[in-house]
PDB file of C-alpha atoms in Angstrom:
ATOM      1  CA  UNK A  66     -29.262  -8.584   0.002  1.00  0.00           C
ATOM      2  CA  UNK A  67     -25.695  -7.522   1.275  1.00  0.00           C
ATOM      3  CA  UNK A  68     -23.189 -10.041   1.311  1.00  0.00           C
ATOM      4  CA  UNK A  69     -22.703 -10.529   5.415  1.00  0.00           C
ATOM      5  CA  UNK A  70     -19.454 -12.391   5.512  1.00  0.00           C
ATOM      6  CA  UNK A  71     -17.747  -9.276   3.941  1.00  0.00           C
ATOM      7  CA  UNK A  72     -14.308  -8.470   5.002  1.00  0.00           C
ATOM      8  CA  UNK A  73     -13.720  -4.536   4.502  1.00  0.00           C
ATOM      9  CA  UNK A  74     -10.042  -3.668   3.974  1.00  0.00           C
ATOM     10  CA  UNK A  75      -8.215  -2.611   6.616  1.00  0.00           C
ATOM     11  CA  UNK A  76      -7.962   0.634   7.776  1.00  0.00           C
ATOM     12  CA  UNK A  77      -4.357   0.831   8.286  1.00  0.00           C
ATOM     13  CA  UNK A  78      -1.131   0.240   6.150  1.00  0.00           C
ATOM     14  CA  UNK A  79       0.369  -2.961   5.606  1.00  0.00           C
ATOM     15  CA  UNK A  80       3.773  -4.730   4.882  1.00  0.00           C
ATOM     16  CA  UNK A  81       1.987  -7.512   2.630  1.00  0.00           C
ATOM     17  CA  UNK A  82       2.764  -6.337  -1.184  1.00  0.00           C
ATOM     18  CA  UNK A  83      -0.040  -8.648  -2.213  1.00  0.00           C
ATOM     19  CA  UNK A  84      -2.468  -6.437   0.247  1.00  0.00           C
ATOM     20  CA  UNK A  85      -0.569  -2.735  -1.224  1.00  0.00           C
ATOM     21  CA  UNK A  86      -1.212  -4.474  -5.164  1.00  0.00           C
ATOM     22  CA  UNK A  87      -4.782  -5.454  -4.008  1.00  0.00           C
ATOM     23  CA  UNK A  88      -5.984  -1.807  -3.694  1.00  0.00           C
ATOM     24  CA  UNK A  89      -5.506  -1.273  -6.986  1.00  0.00           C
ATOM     25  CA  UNK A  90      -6.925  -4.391  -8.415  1.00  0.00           C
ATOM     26  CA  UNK A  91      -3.390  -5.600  -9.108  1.00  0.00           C
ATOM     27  CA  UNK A  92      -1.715  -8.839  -8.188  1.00  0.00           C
ATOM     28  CA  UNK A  93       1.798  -9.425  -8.130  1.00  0.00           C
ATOM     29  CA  UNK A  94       1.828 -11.954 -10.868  1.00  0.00           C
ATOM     30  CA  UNK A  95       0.729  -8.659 -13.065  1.00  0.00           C
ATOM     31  CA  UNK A  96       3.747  -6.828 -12.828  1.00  0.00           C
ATOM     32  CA  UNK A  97       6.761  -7.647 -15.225  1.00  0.00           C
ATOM     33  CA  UNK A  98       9.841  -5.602 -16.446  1.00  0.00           C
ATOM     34  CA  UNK A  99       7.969  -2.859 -18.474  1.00  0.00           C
ATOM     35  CA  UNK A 100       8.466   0.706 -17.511  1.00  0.00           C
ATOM     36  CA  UNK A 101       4.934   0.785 -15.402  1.00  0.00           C
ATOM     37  CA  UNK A 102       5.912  -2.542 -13.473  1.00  0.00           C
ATOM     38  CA  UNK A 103       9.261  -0.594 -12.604  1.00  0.00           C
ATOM     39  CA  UNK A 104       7.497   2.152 -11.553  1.00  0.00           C
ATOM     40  CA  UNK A 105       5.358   0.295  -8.757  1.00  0.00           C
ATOM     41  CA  UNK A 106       7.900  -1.294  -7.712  1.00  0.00           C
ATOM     42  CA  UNK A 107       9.585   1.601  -7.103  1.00  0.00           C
ATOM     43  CA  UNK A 108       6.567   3.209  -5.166  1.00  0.00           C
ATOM     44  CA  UNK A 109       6.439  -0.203  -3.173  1.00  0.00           C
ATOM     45  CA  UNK A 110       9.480   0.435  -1.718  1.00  0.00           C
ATOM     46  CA  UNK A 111       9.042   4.220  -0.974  1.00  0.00           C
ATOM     47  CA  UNK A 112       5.458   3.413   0.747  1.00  0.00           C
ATOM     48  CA  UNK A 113       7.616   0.842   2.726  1.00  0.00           C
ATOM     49  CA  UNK A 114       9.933   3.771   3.685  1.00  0.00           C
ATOM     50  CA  UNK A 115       7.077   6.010   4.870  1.00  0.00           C
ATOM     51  CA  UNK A 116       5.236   2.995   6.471  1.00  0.00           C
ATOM     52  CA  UNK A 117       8.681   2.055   8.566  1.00  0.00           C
ATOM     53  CA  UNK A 118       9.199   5.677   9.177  1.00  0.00           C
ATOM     54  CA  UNK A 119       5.801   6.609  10.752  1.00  0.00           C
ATOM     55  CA  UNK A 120       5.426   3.269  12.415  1.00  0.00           C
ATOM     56  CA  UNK A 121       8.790   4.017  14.288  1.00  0.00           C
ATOM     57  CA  UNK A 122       7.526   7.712  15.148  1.00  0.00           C
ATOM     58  CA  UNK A 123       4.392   6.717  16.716  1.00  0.00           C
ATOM     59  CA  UNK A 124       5.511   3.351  17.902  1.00  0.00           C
ATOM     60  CA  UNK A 125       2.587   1.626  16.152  1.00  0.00           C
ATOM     61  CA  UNK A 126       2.396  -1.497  14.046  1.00  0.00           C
ATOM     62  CA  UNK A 127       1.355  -0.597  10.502  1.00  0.00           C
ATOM     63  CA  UNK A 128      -2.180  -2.171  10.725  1.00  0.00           C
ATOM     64  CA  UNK A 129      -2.589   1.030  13.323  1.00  0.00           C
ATOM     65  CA  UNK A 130      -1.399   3.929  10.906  1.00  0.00           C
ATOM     66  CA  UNK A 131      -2.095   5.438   8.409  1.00  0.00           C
ATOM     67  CA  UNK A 132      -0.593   7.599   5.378  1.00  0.00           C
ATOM     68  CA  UNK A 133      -1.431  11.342   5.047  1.00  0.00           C
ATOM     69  CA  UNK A 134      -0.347  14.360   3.341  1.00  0.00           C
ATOM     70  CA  UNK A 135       2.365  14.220   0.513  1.00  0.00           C
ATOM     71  CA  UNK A 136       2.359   9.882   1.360  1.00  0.00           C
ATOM     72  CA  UNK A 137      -0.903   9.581   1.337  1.00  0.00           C
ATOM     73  CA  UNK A 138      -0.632   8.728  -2.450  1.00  0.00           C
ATOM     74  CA  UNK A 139       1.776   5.803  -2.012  1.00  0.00           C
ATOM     75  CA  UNK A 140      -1.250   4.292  -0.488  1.00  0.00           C
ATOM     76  CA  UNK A 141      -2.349   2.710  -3.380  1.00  0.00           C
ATOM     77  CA  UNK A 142       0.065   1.687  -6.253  1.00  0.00           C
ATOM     78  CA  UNK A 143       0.116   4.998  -8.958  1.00  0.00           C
ATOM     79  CA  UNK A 144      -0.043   3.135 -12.590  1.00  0.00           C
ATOM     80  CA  UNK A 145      -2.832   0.913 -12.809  1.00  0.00           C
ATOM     81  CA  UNK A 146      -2.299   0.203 -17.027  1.00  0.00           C
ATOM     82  CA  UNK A 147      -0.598  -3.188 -16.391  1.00  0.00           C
ATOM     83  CA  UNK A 148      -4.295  -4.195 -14.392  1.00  0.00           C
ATOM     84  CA  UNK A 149      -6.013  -7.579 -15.578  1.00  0.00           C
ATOM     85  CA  UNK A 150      -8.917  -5.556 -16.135  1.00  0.00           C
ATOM     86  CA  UNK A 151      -6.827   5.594  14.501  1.00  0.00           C
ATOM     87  CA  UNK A 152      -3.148   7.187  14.016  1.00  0.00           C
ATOM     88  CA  UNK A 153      -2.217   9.688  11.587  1.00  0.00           C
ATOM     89  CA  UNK A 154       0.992  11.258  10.862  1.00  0.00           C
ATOM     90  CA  UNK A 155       1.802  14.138   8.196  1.00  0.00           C
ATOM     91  CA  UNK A 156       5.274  12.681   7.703  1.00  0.00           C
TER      92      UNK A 156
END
């Protein structure tokens, strides 16, 4: 039997890092100062960018938009080795 009270993930992009880490099965307490923490922090920020920039070209919040083309791959953080075990715009 399916669980009813499921809440799917939202559609859209978000400004919550905890959200962005979630997607991969990260949390933020995973990341530290190694090379693959520094590199998802570094694609947190450029997913920001390209969140701020599309949200500003369509005049949508980010919970209405959604990644595509080249950013579509900032969606969800790139390195995953550090793990505990409606609108679209080709920006």
């Amino acid at each position: 039997m399916g669980n009813i009270n499921a809440v799917p993930e939202p559609l859209g992009e978000t400004t919550d890092v905890e959200v962005w880490l979630s997607r991969a099965g990260l949390k933020f307490a995973d990341l530290s100062h190694d090379v693959a923490s520094k590199a998802i922090r570094k694609q947190w920020r450029e997913y920001q960018a390209a969140v701020q920039k599309c949200c500003v070209a369509l005049h949508q919040p980010p919970e209405r938009v959604q990644l595509s083309g080249v950013y579509a791959k900032l969606r969800i953080p790139g390195d995953t080795s550090i793990a505990n075990d409606e609108n679209v715009l080709n920006l």
